[in-house]
mmCIF file of C-alpha atoms in Angstrom:
data_model
loop_
_atom_site.group_PDB
_atom_site.id
_atom_site.type_symbol
_atom_site.label_atom_id
_atom_site.label_comp_id
_atom_site.label_asym_id
_atom_site.label_seq_id
_atom_site.Cartn_x
_atom_site.Cartn_y
_atom_site.Cartn_z
ATOM 1 C CA UNK A 85 0.113 115.637 73.085
ATOM 2 C CA UNK A 86 3.754 116.708 72.648
ATOM 3 C CA UNK A 87 3.342 117.521 69.127
ATOM 4 C CA UNK A 88 0.043 119.405 69.820
ATOM 5 C CA UNK A 89 1.991 121.524 72.363
ATOM 6 C CA UNK A 90 4.843 121.978 70.011
ATOM 7 C CA UNK A 91 2.514 123.553 67.371
ATOM 8 C CA UNK A 92 0.509 125.580 70.029
ATOM 9 C CA UNK A 93 3.985 127.056 71.096
ATOM 10 C CA UNK A 94 4.957 127.605 67.534
ATOM 11 C CA UNK A 95 1.737 129.571 67.021
ATOM 12 C CA UNK A 96 2.402 131.677 70.063
ATOM 13 C CA UNK A 97 5.863 132.475 68.879
ATOM 14 C CA UNK A 98 4.540 133.387 65.456
ATOM 15 C CA UNK A 99 1.918 135.761 67.054
ATOM 16 C CA UNK A 100 4.738 137.375 69.143
ATOM 17 C CA UNK A 101 6.632 137.964 65.871
ATOM 18 C CA UNK A 102 3.452 139.504 64.239
ATOM 19 C CA UNK A 103 3.104 136.538 61.835
ATOM 20 C CA UNK A 104 -0.587 135.501 62.094
ATOM 21 C CA UNK A 105 -0.423 133.406 58.881
ATOM 22 C CA UNK A 106 2.241 131.137 60.326
ATOM 23 C CA UNK A 107 0.203 130.984 63.651
ATOM 24 C CA UNK A 108 -2.761 129.915 61.626
ATOM 25 C CA UNK A 109 -0.877 127.245 59.937
ATOM 26 C CA UNK A 110 0.610 125.842 63.244
ATOM 27 C CA UNK A 111 -2.817 126.059 64.926
ATOM 28 C CA UNK A 112 -4.351 124.088 61.961
ATOM 29 C CA UNK A 113 -1.850 121.322 62.409
ATOM 30 C CA UNK A 114 -2.480 121.226 66.192
ATOM 31 C CA UNK A 115 -6.138 121.143 65.528
ATOM 32 C CA UNK A 116 -5.728 118.146 63.040
ATOM 33 C CA UNK A 117 -3.483 116.340 65.744
ATOM 34 C CA UNK A 118 -6.165 116.850 68.355
ATOM 35 C CA UNK A 119 -9.493 116.819 66.586
ATOM 36 C CA UNK A 120 -12.418 118.027 68.793
ATOM 37 C CA UNK A 121 -10.325 120.177 71.040
ATOM 38 C CA UNK A 122 -12.502 123.233 71.187
ATOM 39 C CA UNK A 123 -9.810 125.279 72.946
ATOM 40 C CA UNK A 124 -7.628 124.991 69.773
ATOM 41 C CA UNK A 125 -10.571 125.473 67.445
ATOM 42 C CA UNK A 126 -11.591 128.706 69.115
ATOM 43 C CA UNK A 127 -8.027 130.006 69.209
ATOM 44 C CA UNK A 128 -7.664 129.081 65.593
ATOM 45 C CA UNK A 129 -10.960 131.116 64.673
ATOM 46 C CA UNK A 130 -9.543 134.174 66.542
ATOM 47 C CA UNK A 131 -6.197 133.953 64.950
ATOM 48 C CA UNK A 132 -7.674 133.431 61.453
ATOM 49 C CA UNK A 133 -9.721 136.574 61.793
ATOM 50 C CA UNK A 134 -6.619 138.469 62.699
ATOM 51 C CA UNK A 135 -4.779 136.975 59.739
ATOM 52 C CA UNK A 136 -7.569 137.876 57.487
ATOM 53 C CA UNK A 137 -7.562 141.474 58.711
ATOM 54 C CA UNK A 138 -3.830 141.637 58.269
ATOM 55 C CA UNK A 139 -3.941 140.444 54.789
ATOM 56 C CA UNK A 140 -7.054 142.388 53.768
ATOM 57 C CA UNK A 141 -5.042 145.332 52.429
ATOM 58 C CA UNK A 142 -2.816 143.126 50.323
ATOM 59 C CA UNK A 143 -5.934 141.492 48.739
ATOM 60 C CA UNK A 144 -7.513 144.969 48.247
ATOM 61 C CA UNK A 145 -4.379 146.035 46.293
ATOM 62 C CA UNK A 146 -4.388 143.003 44.207
ATOM 63 C CA UNK A 147 -8.070 143.256 43.434
ATOM 64 C CA UNK A 148 -7.727 146.833 42.404
ATOM 65 C CA UNK A 149 -4.909 145.958 40.055
ATOM 66 C CA UNK A 150 -6.922 143.028 38.509
ATOM 67 C CA UNK A 151 -9.916 145.219 38.116
ATOM 68 C CA UNK A 152 -7.889 147.896 36.385
ATOM 69 C CA UNK A 153 -6.569 145.122 34.111
ATOM 70 C CA UNK A 154 -10.067 144.006 33.197
ATOM 71 C CA UNK A 155 -9.637 140.796 35.108
ATOM 72 C CA UNK A 156 -12.910 141.031 36.820
ATOM 73 C CA UNK A 157 -13.264 137.426 37.800
ATOM 74 C CA UNK A 158 -9.954 137.328 39.502
ATOM 75 C CA UNK A 159 -10.742 140.827 41.155
ATOM 76 C CA UNK A 160 -13.863 139.397 42.447
ATOM 77 C CA UNK A 161 -12.077 136.487 44.207
ATOM 78 C CA UNK A 162 -9.389 138.963 45.599
ATOM 79 C CA UNK A 163 -12.190 141.287 46.909
ATOM 80 C CA UNK A 164 -13.933 138.294 48.412
ATOM 81 C CA UNK A 165 -10.734 137.370 50.313
ATOM 82 C CA UNK A 166 -10.282 140.966 51.472
ATOM 83 C CA UNK A 167 -13.846 140.857 52.763
ATOM 84 C CA UNK A 168 -13.058 138.151 55.149
ATOM 85 C CA UNK A 169 -10.882 140.533 57.093
ATOM 86 C CA UNK A 170 -12.372 143.854 56.318
ATOM 87 C CA UNK A 171 -16.005 144.188 55.171
ATOM 88 C CA UNK A 172 -16.645 147.709 54.146
ATOM 89 C CA UNK A 173 -19.406 149.167 51.867
ATOM 90 C CA UNK A 174 -16.859 149.997 49.236
ATOM 91 C CA UNK A 175 -15.236 146.408 49.163
ATOM 92 C CA UNK A 176 -18.738 144.925 49.123
ATOM 93 C CA UNK A 177 -19.751 147.045 46.232
ATOM 94 C CA UNK A 178 -16.471 146.429 44.310
ATOM 95 C CA UNK A 179 -16.813 142.673 44.763
ATOM 96 C CA UNK A 180 -20.460 142.857 43.445
ATOM 97 C CA UNK A 181 -19.345 144.988 40.593
ATOM 98 C CA UNK A 182 -16.551 142.608 39.554
ATOM 99 C CA UNK A 183 -18.910 139.607 39.884
ATOM 100 C CA UNK A 184 -21.426 141.431 37.759
ATOM 101 C CA UNK A 185 -18.749 142.395 35.110
ATOM 102 C CA UNK A 186 -17.366 138.808 34.972
ATOM 103 C CA UNK A 187 -20.986 137.376 34.630
ATOM 104 C CA UNK A 188 -20.452 135.418 37.749
ATOM 105 C CA UNK A 189 -22.880 134.294 40.384
ATOM 106 C CA UNK A 190 -25.539 137.063 40.592
ATOM 107 C CA UNK A 191 -26.875 135.742 43.795
ATOM 108 C CA UNK A 192 -23.521 136.447 45.464
ATOM 109 C CA UNK A 193 -23.261 139.775 43.599
ATOM 110 C CA UNK A 194 -26.765 140.718 44.870
ATOM 111 C CA UNK A 195 -25.874 139.700 48.510
ATOM 112 C CA UNK A 196 -22.701 141.817 48.431
ATOM 113 C CA UNK A 197 -24.629 144.787 46.819
ATOM 114 C CA UNK A 198 -27.366 144.676 49.328
ATOM 115 C CA UNK A 199 -24.969 144.575 52.208
ATOM 116 C CA UNK A 200 -23.186 147.537 50.730
ATOM 117 C CA UNK A 201 -26.409 149.491 50.416
ATOM 118 C CA UNK A 202 -27.362 148.587 54.019
ATOM 119 C CA UNK A 203 -24.068 149.838 55.333
ATOM 120 C CA UNK A 204 -24.067 153.062 53.187
ATOM 121 C CA UNK A 205 -27.664 153.888 52.567
ATOM 122 C CA UNK A 206 -26.895 157.429 51.431
ATOM 123 C CA UNK A 207 -24.265 156.514 48.832
ATOM 124 C CA UNK A 208 -25.545 156.170 45.318
ATOM 125 C CA UNK A 209 -22.688 153.820 43.967
ATOM 126 C CA UNK A 210 -23.763 150.638 45.844
ATOM 127 C CA UNK A 211 -27.366 151.333 44.802
ATOM 128 C CA UNK A 212 -26.369 151.604 41.084
ATOM 129 C CA UNK A 213 -24.383 148.260 41.304
ATOM 130 C CA UNK A 214 -27.378 146.717 43.053
ATOM 131 C CA UNK A 215 -29.590 147.972 40.199
ATOM 132 C CA UNK A 216 -27.376 146.629 37.693
ATOM 133 C CA UNK A 217 -27.275 143.175 39.382
ATOM 134 C CA UNK A 218 -31.117 143.282 39.394
ATOM 135 C CA UNK A 219 -31.022 144.051 35.643
ATOM 136 C CA UNK A 220 -28.759 141.111 35.089
ATOM 137 C CA UNK A 221 -31.112 138.854 37.039
ATOM 138 C CA UNK A 222 -34.005 140.078 34.995
ATOM 139 C CA UNK A 223 -35.495 141.984 37.782
ATOM 140 C CA UNK A 224 -36.300 145.288 35.990
ATOM 141 C CA UNK A 225 -38.804 146.704 38.653
ATOM 142 C CA UNK A 226 -36.332 146.304 41.391
ATOM 143 C CA UNK A 227 -33.567 147.714 39.155
ATOM 144 C CA UNK A 228 -35.663 150.790 38.332
ATOM 145 C CA UNK A 229 -36.454 151.360 42.016
ATOM 146 C CA UNK A 230 -32.801 151.305 42.932
ATOM 147 C CA UNK A 231 -31.900 153.570 40.050
ATOM 148 C CA UNK A 232 -34.542 156.021 41.247
ATOM 149 C CA UNK A 233 -33.213 155.934 44.747
ATOM 150 C CA UNK A 234 -29.666 156.496 43.437
ATOM 151 C CA UNK A 235 -31.004 159.400 41.349
ATOM 152 C CA UNK A 236 -32.328 161.080 44.613
ATOM 153 C CA UNK A 237 -28.941 160.710 46.221
ATOM 154 C CA UNK A 238 -26.951 161.939 43.217
ATOM 155 C CA UNK A 239 -29.395 164.176 41.158
ATOM 156 C CA UNK A 240 -26.477 165.442 38.915
ATOM 157 C CA UNK A 241 -25.287 162.055 37.942
ATOM 158 C CA UNK A 242 -25.906 161.754 34.214
ATOM 159 C CA UNK A 243 -25.088 158.024 34.149
ATOM 160 C CA UNK A 244 -27.865 157.235 36.566
ATOM 161 C CA UNK A 245 -30.256 159.415 34.541
ATOM 162 C CA UNK A 246 -29.275 157.561 31.404
ATOM 163 C CA UNK A 247 -29.906 154.105 32.970
ATOM 164 C CA UNK A 248 -33.347 155.372 34.037
ATOM 165 C CA UNK A 249 -34.194 156.728 30.552
ATOM 166 C CA UNK A 250 -33.118 153.512 28.878
ATOM 167 C CA UNK A 251 -35.142 151.512 31.448
ATOM 168 C CA UNK A 252 -38.243 153.556 30.874
ATOM 169 C CA UNK A 253 -38.049 153.397 27.080
ATOM 170 C CA UNK A 254 -37.736 149.630 27.324
ATOM 171 C CA UNK A 255 -34.318 149.627 25.820
ATOM 172 C CA UNK A 256 -32.877 147.349 28.589
#
C-alpha cells in the first residue's frame, strides 16, 4: 500500500508540474502494484488522455516530416499516435492517405477516411482519399461514387476529374 501511495503521489506531483507522461508512468506502476483498483485505473485513463492530447502536436509534426520524406508507413504510425489525443478530419485523412501510400491495412485506412468524411462532409479531400482506398480494395463502384461526390464539392479540381475519366474509361 505504501508503494502504491508513493506512485500516486508521484503522479500528482508530475501533474502539478505539467508532466502528464511521467504521471501516466507513475499511475501504471501504481496500477500494477494494486491490480483491480478501479480508482487507479480510472485516473490512469484520464491522465493518459491528457498525455495523448499534450503529445498530439509533437506526433503531428513528426508525421508531417515523415510524410514529406516519403516515409509513409512511419507517418501513418505517427498520425495514428496523434489521433489518440486529437482526432480531427485532417489527421484522419492524412493517416488514411499514408496507409494507402504505404500499402498498409486498407481496412484501417478506410475506417480513418470514412470518419474524416463523416466529420467534414463538405470537404473533397477526405472523399478523394476514401475513393482511392476503395480503389485499392477493388471497390470501383464505391470509389466512383466518392469521386463524383468530391467533384460536386470541388468542381474545378482537375485531379478529381482525371480520376473520374480514368475510372469511366476502365483504365483503373
